[in-house]
Amino acid sequence: MRIILLGAPGSGKGTVAEALRAVTGFPKISTGDLLREAVREKTPLGLVAASQMGKGGLVDDATVLALLRERLARADCRGGYVLDGFPRTLAQADSLDALGAAGPEIVFDLQVSDETVVARLASRRTCPNCEAIYHLVNRPPQAPGVCDVCGTALVQRNDDTAEVIRERLKTYHAKTAPLTARYAAKGGIHRIDGNGSAGTVISEVRRVLDTLLGCPDEAGK
Ligand code: ADP
């Protein structure tokens, strides 16, 4: 099974993907995380990607696809996987189709207003080591400034500044939002109101997933 999460930056894709990883046992594959790892390790690909990411644009399709293919080749993806942040362009969606799917494909679109995005991202803090996500008000770490999972000092991502957030939103509306129509026409898309709390959004995604997978008892919860 392949689960695809579409949505603007800050729509909650990473948080929902983590919840889906926990319930399905499928790995969560975030192209943003893969790219940040390449940037940290200063690989040739990371050096190219860093400038685009810092400006709020997209990294070129060929580079991201190469990283993704490498990750999907690992054994843990055989049964299925959860994609966070890919595809982000129509060309990437075509490439993903060409890769074939490990069984059925389920697509969620997390819908949020631009105001929600700006408010969320400005207060987001992330762990540079394990990529856990926090929010200063809605989801603070237990000890201020420190990751609950691995104890690393939290940081504000360098693309979570007001100016870059505006650029990322522009990029999303121009290049990624058109994907929803494509997937709606292809096989259906599940639209989820992403403006609520993480708990509310995750429950709604799980309800849809349980219904699709035919678990009526779970779906009724
Ligand atoms: P967000 O969804 O909050 O923007 P991500 O961690 O998914 O955060 O992505 C961070 C940055 O990494 C993006 O702004 C973009 O520059 C780059 N990126 C991530 N995924 C892709 C992709 N599929 N194609 C091109 N660039 C990508």
Short mmCIF file of N, CA and C and ligand atoms in Angstrom, two decimals, residues 7-11 13 30-33 35-36 49 52-54 56-61 64 84-89 92 121 124 157 159-160 168, ligand 1:
data_model
loop_
_atom_site.label_atom_id
_atom_site.label_comp_id
_atom_site.label_asym_id
_atom_site.label_seq_id
_atom_site.Cartn_x
_atom_site.Cartn_y
_atom_site.Cartn_z
N GLY A 7 -0.65 18.56 0.71
CA GLY A 7 -1.03 19.68 1.58
C GLY A 7 0.07 20.72 1.58
N ALA A 8 -0.31 21.92 1.98
CA ALA A 8 0.64 23.04 2.00
C ALA A 8 1.72 22.79 3.05
N PRO A 9 2.81 23.56 3.00
CA PRO A 9 3.78 23.50 4.10
C PRO A 9 3.04 23.85 5.39
N GLY A 10 3.31 23.11 6.45
CA GLY A 10 2.65 23.43 7.72
C GLY A 10 1.23 22.88 7.82
N SER A 11 0.80 22.08 6.84
CA SER A 11 -0.57 21.55 6.89
C SER A 11 -0.66 20.36 7.85
N LYS A 13 1.42 17.46 7.42
CA LYS A 13 1.78 16.20 6.74
C LYS A 13 2.75 15.36 7.58
N SER A 30 9.84 11.06 4.14
CA SER A 30 9.68 12.49 3.92
C SER A 30 10.83 12.98 3.05
N THR A 31 10.48 13.52 1.87
CA THR A 31 11.56 14.00 1.01
C THR A 31 12.25 15.21 1.65
N GLY A 32 11.50 15.99 2.44
CA GLY A 32 12.12 17.11 3.16
C GLY A 32 13.19 16.59 4.12
N ASP A 33 12.87 15.52 4.86
CA ASP A 33 13.86 14.94 5.79
C ASP A 33 15.06 14.40 5.02
N LEU A 35 16.18 15.35 2.17
CA LEU A 35 16.97 16.47 1.65
C LEU A 35 17.77 17.14 2.76
N ARG A 36 17.13 17.33 3.92
CA ARG A 36 17.86 17.98 5.03
C ARG A 36 19.04 17.12 5.48
N ALA A 49 20.88 21.32 -3.18
CA ALA A 49 19.53 21.44 -2.63
C ALA A 49 19.41 22.60 -1.64
N GLN A 52 18.13 26.10 -2.84
CA GLN A 52 16.71 26.14 -3.20
C GLN A 52 15.83 26.10 -1.95
N MET A 53 16.18 25.24 -1.03
CA MET A 53 15.35 25.08 0.18
C MET A 53 15.36 26.36 1.00
N GLY A 54 16.52 27.00 1.08
CA GLY A 54 16.64 28.23 1.86
C GLY A 54 15.81 29.37 1.29
N GLY A 56 12.86 28.87 -0.34
CA GLY A 56 11.42 28.54 -0.39
C GLY A 56 10.97 27.95 -1.70
N GLY A 57 11.93 27.66 -2.59
CA GLY A 57 11.57 27.03 -3.87
C GLY A 57 11.64 25.53 -3.75
N LEU A 58 11.46 24.84 -4.87
CA LEU A 58 11.56 23.38 -4.86
C LEU A 58 12.92 22.95 -5.36
N VAL A 59 13.37 21.82 -4.85
CA VAL A 59 14.58 21.21 -5.37
C VAL A 59 14.17 20.54 -6.69
N ASP A 60 15.10 20.44 -7.65
CA ASP A 60 14.68 19.95 -8.96
C ASP A 60 14.21 18.49 -8.91
N ASP A 61 13.27 18.18 -9.80
CA ASP A 61 12.60 16.88 -9.78
C ASP A 61 13.59 15.71 -9.84
N VAL A 64 15.33 15.05 -6.42
CA VAL A 64 14.44 14.50 -5.40
C VAL A 64 14.07 13.06 -5.75
N ASP A 84 5.47 11.65 2.60
CA ASP A 84 5.24 13.00 3.14
C ASP A 84 6.07 13.98 2.33
N GLY A 85 5.40 14.81 1.52
CA GLY A 85 6.13 15.83 0.76
C GLY A 85 6.51 15.40 -0.64
N PHE A 86 6.03 14.28 -1.07
CA PHE A 86 6.25 13.81 -2.44
C PHE A 86 4.99 13.10 -2.88
N PRO A 87 4.45 13.35 -4.06
CA PRO A 87 4.94 14.27 -5.08
C PRO A 87 4.55 15.72 -4.77
N ARG A 88 5.30 16.63 -5.37
CA ARG A 88 5.05 18.05 -5.18
C ARG A 88 4.89 18.77 -6.51
N THR A 89 5.09 18.08 -7.60
CA THR A 89 4.86 18.65 -8.93
C THR A 89 4.17 17.58 -9.78
N GLN A 92 6.58 14.97 -10.84
CA GLN A 92 6.89 13.99 -9.79
C GLN A 92 5.78 12.96 -9.65
N LEU A 121 3.88 27.71 11.38
CA LEU A 121 5.30 27.54 11.06
C LEU A 121 6.19 28.49 11.86
N ARG A 124 6.90 26.76 15.00
CA ARG A 124 7.36 25.38 14.93
C ARG A 124 8.83 25.28 15.36
N ARG A 157 13.74 25.79 11.94
CA ARG A 157 14.27 25.54 10.60
C ARG A 157 14.56 26.86 9.90
N ASP A 159 14.06 27.68 7.02
CA ASP A 159 13.02 28.10 6.07
C ASP A 159 11.70 28.40 6.79
N ASP A 160 11.70 28.40 8.12
CA ASP A 160 10.49 28.77 8.87
C ASP A 160 10.53 30.24 9.30
N ARG A 168 7.28 29.76 0.23
CA ARG A 168 6.89 28.34 0.19
C ARG A 168 5.40 28.22 -0.13
P1 ADP B 1 7.14 21.67 4.23
O1 ADP B 1 6.13 20.69 3.71
O2 ADP B 1 6.78 22.22 5.56
O3 ADP B 1 7.51 22.74 3.23
P2 ADP B 1 9.32 19.77 3.86
O4 ADP B 1 10.22 19.32 4.93
O5 ADP B 1 8.41 18.78 3.23
O6 ADP B 1 8.50 20.95 4.53
O7 ADP B 1 10.18 20.44 2.69
C1 ADP B 1 11.17 21.42 2.93
C2 ADP B 1 11.77 21.88 1.62
O8 ADP B 1 12.42 20.76 0.96
C3 ADP B 1 10.77 22.39 0.58
O9 ADP B 1 10.46 23.76 0.76
C4 ADP B 1 11.53 22.12 -0.74
O10 ADP B 1 12.50 23.10 -0.98
C5 ADP B 1 12.24 20.82 -0.47
N1 ADP B 1 11.43 19.65 -0.89
C6 ADP B 1 10.84 18.70 -0.09
N2 ADP B 1 10.19 17.77 -0.82
C7 ADP B 1 10.36 18.14 -2.12
C8 ADP B 1 9.93 17.60 -3.37
N3 ADP B 1 9.15 16.50 -3.43
N4 ADP B 1 10.30 18.25 -4.51
C9 ADP B 1 11.07 19.33 -4.48
N5 ADP B 1 11.50 19.91 -3.35
C10 ADP B 1 11.17 19.31 -2.18
#
